[in-house]
PDB file of C-alpha atoms in Angstrom:
ATOM      1  CA  MET A   1      71.648 -70.570  83.665  1.00  0.00           C
ATOM      2  CA  GLN A   2      71.554 -67.943  86.423  1.00  0.00           C
ATOM      3  CA  LYS A   3      73.907 -65.701  84.396  1.00  0.00           C
ATOM      4  CA  LEU A   4      71.654 -66.055  81.348  1.00  0.00           C
ATOM      5  CA  CYS A   5      68.579 -65.085  83.379  1.00  0.00           C
ATOM      6  CA  ARG A   6      70.406 -62.061  84.795  1.00  0.00           C
ATOM      7  CA  PHE A   7      71.525 -61.046  81.299  1.00  0.00           C
ATOM      8  CA  MET A   8      67.980 -61.377  79.940  1.00  0.00           C
ATOM      9  CA  LEU A   9      66.587 -59.296  82.814  1.00  0.00           C
ATOM     10  CA  CYS A  10      69.198 -56.566  82.260  1.00  0.00           C
ATOM     11  CA  ALA A  11      68.505 -56.555  78.517  1.00  0.00           C
ATOM     12  CA  LEU A  12      64.755 -56.246  79.164  1.00  0.00           C
ATOM     13  CA  LEU A  13      65.297 -53.369  81.604  1.00  0.00           C
ATOM     14  CA  LEU A  14      67.556 -51.569  79.119  1.00  0.00           C
ATOM     15  CA  CYS A  15      64.938 -51.944  76.367  1.00  0.00           C
ATOM     16  CA  LEU A  16      62.176 -50.664  78.623  1.00  0.00           C
ATOM     17  CA  GLY A  17      64.334 -47.748  79.765  1.00  0.00           C
ATOM     18  CA  GLY A  18      64.928 -46.815  76.125  1.00  0.00           C
ATOM     19  CA  CYS A  19      61.195 -46.224  75.713  1.00  0.00           C
ATOM     20  CA  THR A  20      61.296 -43.314  78.137  1.00  0.00           C
ATOM     21  CA  GLY A  21      64.089 -41.361  76.467  1.00  0.00           C
ATOM     22  CA  THR A  22      63.908 -38.621  73.860  1.00  0.00           C
ATOM     23  CA  PRO A  23      64.504 -38.916  70.109  1.00  0.00           C
ATOM     24  CA  GLU A  24      67.852 -37.803  68.729  1.00  0.00           C
ATOM     25  CA  ASN A  25      68.160 -33.988  68.421  1.00  0.00           C
ATOM     26  CA  VAL A  26      64.829 -33.439  70.209  1.00  0.00           C
ATOM     27  CA  GLU A  27      64.618 -31.499  73.454  1.00  0.00           C
ATOM     28  CA  PRO A  28      61.569 -31.151  75.698  1.00  0.00           C
ATOM     29  CA  VAL A  29      60.249 -27.674  76.425  1.00  0.00           C
ATOM     30  CA  GLN A  30      61.601 -26.056  79.577  1.00  0.00           C
ATOM     31  CA  ASN A  31      59.844 -23.930  82.207  1.00  0.00           C
ATOM     32  CA  PHE A  32      56.941 -26.351  81.835  1.00  0.00           C
ATOM     33  CA  GLN A  33      53.967 -25.831  84.169  1.00  0.00           C
ATOM     34  CA  LEU A  34      51.911 -28.982  84.596  1.00  0.00           C
ATOM     35  CA  ASN A  35      48.875 -27.209  86.070  1.00  0.00           C
ATOM     36  CA  ARG A  36      48.552 -25.123  82.895  1.00  0.00           C
ATOM     37  CA  TYR A  37      48.800 -28.251  80.720  1.00  0.00           C
ATOM     38  CA  LEU A  38      46.040 -30.154  82.523  1.00  0.00           C
ATOM     39  CA  GLY A  39      42.623 -30.363  80.880  1.00  0.00           C
ATOM     40  CA  LYS A  40      41.320 -31.424  77.504  1.00  0.00           C
ATOM     41  CA  TRP A  41      43.350 -31.501  74.302  1.00  0.00           C
ATOM     42  CA  TYR A  42      42.137 -32.352  70.781  1.00  0.00           C
ATOM     43  CA  GLU A  43      44.307 -34.413  68.474  1.00  0.00           C
ATOM     44  CA  ILE A  44      44.765 -32.408  65.273  1.00  0.00           C
ATOM     45  CA  ALA A  45      47.284 -34.672  63.526  1.00  0.00           C
ATOM     46  CA  ARG A  46      49.255 -37.821  64.279  1.00  0.00           C
ATOM     47  CA  LEU A  47      51.519 -40.438  62.817  1.00  0.00           C
ATOM     48  CA  ASP A  48      49.643 -43.719  62.400  1.00  0.00           C
ATOM     49  CA  HIS A  49      49.814 -46.434  65.064  1.00  0.00           C
ATOM     50  CA  SER A  50      47.724 -49.514  65.649  1.00  0.00           C
ATOM     51  CA  PHE A  51      46.347 -48.246  68.973  1.00  0.00           C
ATOM     52  CA  GLU A  52      44.697 -45.251  67.245  1.00  0.00           C
ATOM     53  CA  ARG A  53      44.186 -46.608  63.741  1.00  0.00           C
ATOM     54  CA  GLY A  54      40.888 -45.491  62.211  1.00  0.00           C
ATOM     55  CA  LEU A  55      39.884 -43.323  65.171  1.00  0.00           C
ATOM     56  CA  SER A  56      38.443 -39.837  64.762  1.00  0.00           C
ATOM     57  CA  ARG A  57      37.411 -37.205  67.307  1.00  0.00           C
ATOM     58  CA  VAL A  58      40.424 -38.181  69.414  1.00  0.00           C
ATOM     59  CA  THR A  59      41.001 -36.294  72.649  1.00  0.00           C
ATOM     60  CA  ALA A  60      43.334 -36.571  75.610  1.00  0.00           C
ATOM     61  CA  GLU A  61      42.340 -35.346  79.026  1.00  0.00           C
ATOM     62  CA  TYR A  62      44.840 -34.810  81.815  1.00  0.00           C
ATOM     63  CA  SER A  63      44.011 -34.348  85.501  1.00  0.00           C
ATOM     64  CA  LEU A  64      45.855 -34.748  88.782  1.00  0.00           C
ATOM     65  CA  ASN A  65      45.599 -37.947  90.775  1.00  0.00           C
ATOM     66  CA  PRO A  66      45.652 -37.718  94.603  1.00  0.00           C
ATOM     67  CA  ASP A  67      49.249 -39.041  94.617  1.00  0.00           C
ATOM     68  CA  GLY A  68      50.465 -36.197  92.351  1.00  0.00           C
ATOM     69  CA  SER A  69      50.680 -38.302  89.209  1.00  0.00           C
ATOM     70  CA  VAL A  70      48.630 -37.385  86.152  1.00  0.00           C
ATOM     71  CA  ARG A  71      45.508 -39.260  85.123  1.00  0.00           C
ATOM     72  CA  VAL A  72      45.466 -39.657  81.334  1.00  0.00           C
ATOM     73  CA  VAL A  73      42.263 -40.469  79.487  1.00  0.00           C
ATOM     74  CA  ASN A  74      42.585 -40.932  75.728  1.00  0.00           C
ATOM     75  CA  ARG A  75      39.330 -41.246  73.829  1.00  0.00           C
ATOM     76  CA  GLY A  76      38.434 -41.656  70.164  1.00  0.00           C
ATOM     77  CA  PHE A  77      35.520 -42.627  67.980  1.00  0.00           C
ATOM     78  CA  SER A  78      35.663 -45.609  65.624  1.00  0.00           C
ATOM     79  CA  PRO A  79      33.330 -44.825  62.687  1.00  0.00           C
ATOM     80  CA  GLU A  80      33.816 -48.382  61.419  1.00  0.00           C
ATOM     81  CA  GLU A  81      32.519 -49.876  64.693  1.00  0.00           C
ATOM     82  CA  ALA A  82      30.233 -46.911  65.474  1.00  0.00           C
ATOM     83  CA  ARG A  83      31.508 -46.749  69.046  1.00  0.00           C
ATOM     84  CA  TRP A  84      33.838 -44.832  71.344  1.00  0.00           C
ATOM     85  CA  LYS A  85      37.125 -46.361  72.520  1.00  0.00           C
ATOM     86  CA  GLN A  86      38.909 -45.193  75.633  1.00  0.00           C
ATOM     87  CA  ALA A  87      42.197 -45.917  77.376  1.00  0.00           C
ATOM     88  CA  GLU A  88      43.124 -44.693  80.837  1.00  0.00           C
ATOM     89  CA  GLY A  89      46.683 -44.335  82.026  1.00  0.00           C
ATOM     90  CA  ARG A  90      48.985 -42.616  84.451  1.00  0.00           C
ATOM     91  CA  ALA A  91      51.867 -40.223  83.790  1.00  0.00           C
ATOM     92  CA  VAL A  92      54.762 -39.020  85.936  1.00  0.00           C
ATOM     93  CA  PHE A  93      57.690 -36.741  85.228  1.00  0.00           C
ATOM     94  CA  ALA A  94      60.654 -38.472  83.635  1.00  0.00           C
ATOM     95  CA  GLY A  95      62.989 -36.022  85.349  1.00  0.00           C
ATOM     96  CA  SER A  96      62.673 -32.400  86.379  1.00  0.00           C
ATOM     97  CA  GLU A  97      59.131 -31.081  86.875  1.00  0.00           C
ATOM     98  CA  SER A  98      60.063 -27.977  84.882  1.00  0.00           C
ATOM     99  CA  SER A  99      60.816 -30.068  81.799  1.00  0.00           C
ATOM    100  CA  GLY A 100      58.043 -31.153  79.422  1.00  0.00           C
ATOM    101  CA  HIS A 101      59.186 -34.775  79.512  1.00  0.00           C
ATOM    102  CA  LEU A 102      56.840 -37.234  81.159  1.00  0.00           C
ATOM    103  CA  LYS A 103      56.483 -40.959  81.005  1.00  0.00           C
ATOM    104  CA  VAL A 104      53.047 -42.494  80.632  1.00  0.00           C
ATOM    105  CA  SER A 105      51.786 -45.989  81.323  1.00  0.00           C
ATOM    106  CA  PHE A 106      48.644 -47.674  80.111  1.00  0.00           C
ATOM    107  CA  PHE A 107      49.949 -51.154  80.989  1.00  0.00           C
ATOM    108  CA  GLY A 108      51.093 -51.501  84.591  1.00  0.00           C
ATOM    109  CA  PRO A 109      54.813 -50.951  85.153  1.00  0.00           C
ATOM    110  CA  PHE A 110      55.638 -50.308  81.475  1.00  0.00           C
ATOM    111  CA  TYR A 111      56.197 -46.638  80.613  1.00  0.00           C
ATOM    112  CA  ALA A 112      56.680 -44.776  77.355  1.00  0.00           C
ATOM    113  CA  SER A 113      57.921 -41.258  76.726  1.00  0.00           C
ATOM    114  CA  TYR A 114      55.640 -38.271  76.352  1.00  0.00           C
ATOM    115  CA  VAL A 115      57.893 -35.433  75.220  1.00  0.00           C
ATOM    116  CA  ILE A 116      56.452 -31.972  74.617  1.00  0.00           C
ATOM    117  CA  VAL A 117      58.663 -30.518  71.895  1.00  0.00           C
ATOM    118  CA  GLU A 118      56.800 -27.272  71.363  1.00  0.00           C
ATOM    119  CA  LEU A 119      54.184 -25.500  73.426  1.00  0.00           C
ATOM    120  CA  ASP A 120      52.879 -22.007  72.890  1.00  0.00           C
ATOM    121  CA  GLU A 121      53.039 -19.493  75.722  1.00  0.00           C
ATOM    122  CA  ALA A 122      49.266 -19.673  76.324  1.00  0.00           C
ATOM    123  CA  TYR A 123      49.248 -23.523  76.394  1.00  0.00           C
ATOM    124  CA  GLN A 124      46.813 -23.654  73.459  1.00  0.00           C
ATOM    125  CA  TYR A 125      48.717 -26.021  71.140  1.00  0.00           C
ATOM    126  CA  ALA A 126      51.516 -28.540  71.474  1.00  0.00           C
ATOM    127  CA  LEU A 127      53.827 -30.720  69.418  1.00  0.00           C
ATOM    128  CA  VAL A 128      54.378 -34.031  71.231  1.00  0.00           C
ATOM    129  CA  THR A 129      56.558 -37.055  70.499  1.00  0.00           C
ATOM    130  CA  GLY A 130      57.340 -40.417  71.987  1.00  0.00           C
ATOM    131  CA  HIS A 131      60.742 -42.035  72.482  1.00  0.00           C
ATOM    132  CA  ASN A 132      61.502 -42.094  68.766  1.00  0.00           C
ATOM    133  CA  LYS A 133      60.519 -40.306  65.586  1.00  0.00           C
ATOM    134  CA  SER A 134      57.744 -42.709  64.632  1.00  0.00           C
ATOM    135  CA  TYR A 135      55.520 -41.096  67.270  1.00  0.00           C
ATOM    136  CA  LEU A 136      54.184 -37.582  66.746  1.00  0.00           C
ATOM    137  CA  TRP A 137      51.040 -35.722  67.711  1.00  0.00           C
ATOM    138  CA  ILE A 138      49.842 -32.170  67.156  1.00  0.00           C
ATOM    139  CA  LEU A 139      47.401 -31.180  69.900  1.00  0.00           C
ATOM    140  CA  SER A 140      45.164 -28.175  70.423  1.00  0.00           C
ATOM    141  CA  ARG A 141      42.774 -26.923  73.084  1.00  0.00           C
ATOM    142  CA  THR A 142      40.207 -26.489  70.319  1.00  0.00           C
ATOM    143  CA  PRO A 143      39.023 -28.981  67.655  1.00  0.00           C
ATOM    144  CA  SER A 144      40.943 -27.117  64.960  1.00  0.00           C
ATOM    145  CA  LEU A 145      44.017 -24.962  64.515  1.00  0.00           C
ATOM    146  CA  PRO A 146      44.563 -22.032  62.173  1.00  0.00           C
ATOM    147  CA  ARG A 147      46.185 -23.376  58.991  1.00  0.00           C
ATOM    148  CA  SER A 148      49.248 -21.160  59.548  1.00  0.00           C
ATOM    149  CA  THR A 149      49.824 -22.617  63.035  1.00  0.00           C
ATOM    150  CA  LEU A 150      49.382 -26.181  61.800  1.00  0.00           C
ATOM    151  CA  ASN A 151      51.779 -25.550  58.897  1.00  0.00           C
ATOM    152  CA  ARG A 152      54.376 -24.082  61.259  1.00  0.00           C
ATOM    153  CA  LEU A 153      54.172 -27.107  63.592  1.00  0.00           C
ATOM    154  CA  VAL A 154      54.440 -29.522  60.664  1.00  0.00           C
ATOM    155  CA  GLN A 155      57.457 -27.585  59.368  1.00  0.00           C
ATOM    156  CA  ARG A 156      59.099 -27.741  62.818  1.00  0.00           C
ATOM    157  CA  ALA A 157      58.510 -31.497  62.972  1.00  0.00           C
ATOM    158  CA  ALA A 158      60.006 -31.920  59.475  1.00  0.00           C
ATOM    159  CA  GLU A 159      63.086 -29.933  60.527  1.00  0.00           C
ATOM    160  CA  LEU A 160      63.506 -32.334  63.459  1.00  0.00           C
ATOM    161  CA  GLY A 161      63.414 -35.314  61.088  1.00  0.00           C
ATOM    162  CA  TYR A 162      59.855 -36.600  61.476  1.00  0.00           C
ATOM    163  CA  PRO A 163      58.097 -38.176  58.443  1.00  0.00           C
ATOM    164  CA  THR A 164      55.527 -35.392  58.188  1.00  0.00           C
ATOM    165  CA  ASP A 165      54.334 -36.618  54.786  1.00  0.00           C
ATOM    166  CA  GLU A 166      52.776 -39.516  56.763  1.00  0.00           C
ATOM    167  CA  LEU A 167      50.778 -37.317  59.153  1.00  0.00           C
ATOM    168  CA  ILE A 168      47.078 -38.081  59.429  1.00  0.00           C
ATOM    169  CA  LEU A 169      44.759 -35.120  59.919  1.00  0.00           C
ATOM    170  CA  VAL A 170      42.235 -36.170  62.549  1.00  0.00           C
ATOM    171  CA  ALA A 171      38.551 -35.501  61.902  1.00  0.00           C
ATOM    172  CA  GLN A 172      37.094 -33.762  64.942  1.00  0.00           C
ATOM    173  CA  ASN A 173      33.397 -33.696  64.028  1.00  0.00           C
ATOM    174  CA  GLU A 174      30.619 -36.168  63.401  1.00  0.00           C
ATOM    175  CA  ALA A 175      29.969 -34.931  59.858  1.00  0.00           C
ATOM    176  CA  ALA A 176      33.537 -35.826  58.868  1.00  0.00           C
ATOM    177  CA  ASP A 177      32.964 -39.379  60.200  1.00  0.00           C
ATOM    178  CA  ALA A 178      30.017 -39.811  57.840  1.00  0.00           C
ATOM    179  CA  ASN A 179      32.246 -38.955  54.862  1.00  0.00           C
ATOM    180  CA  ARG A 180      34.848 -41.602  55.640  1.00  0.00           C
TER     181      ARG A 180
END
């Protein structure tokens, strides 16, 4: 019985550790500067997941906690419920602080990968993934991106093997909510 419990604990730890890795053939950006990444980001596009399903006007805001970790506040509007939803979490580097690979937790000791795959030099847009290729976000400092930039990021994601035909373009204004 004790061996079975140990095995189950090891298996659980291995599964949880797998959620903080990077997808196959995907590398985080290097020479990453956290202080430049902090602040508000608008979600331009995403792959669908239950925790964001139906939300519009989605933003993520990053700020430093006193302990050096990153406070993460994700917020989105549910037109169906006519109310805002918010989740607050904490992120820390998964390895080197010069690599754009963090791990974020919204549920106590359980972490998931936050891998910045592409980031422009001015820190104005980013392509972000989770631990596998079913997680993908395109973020911008502004509520919209030039079509050419969005197309280039979608093309890059497709080249990396993401199902870009499933991307959801996120409405970032109240008028778009009314048309849903």
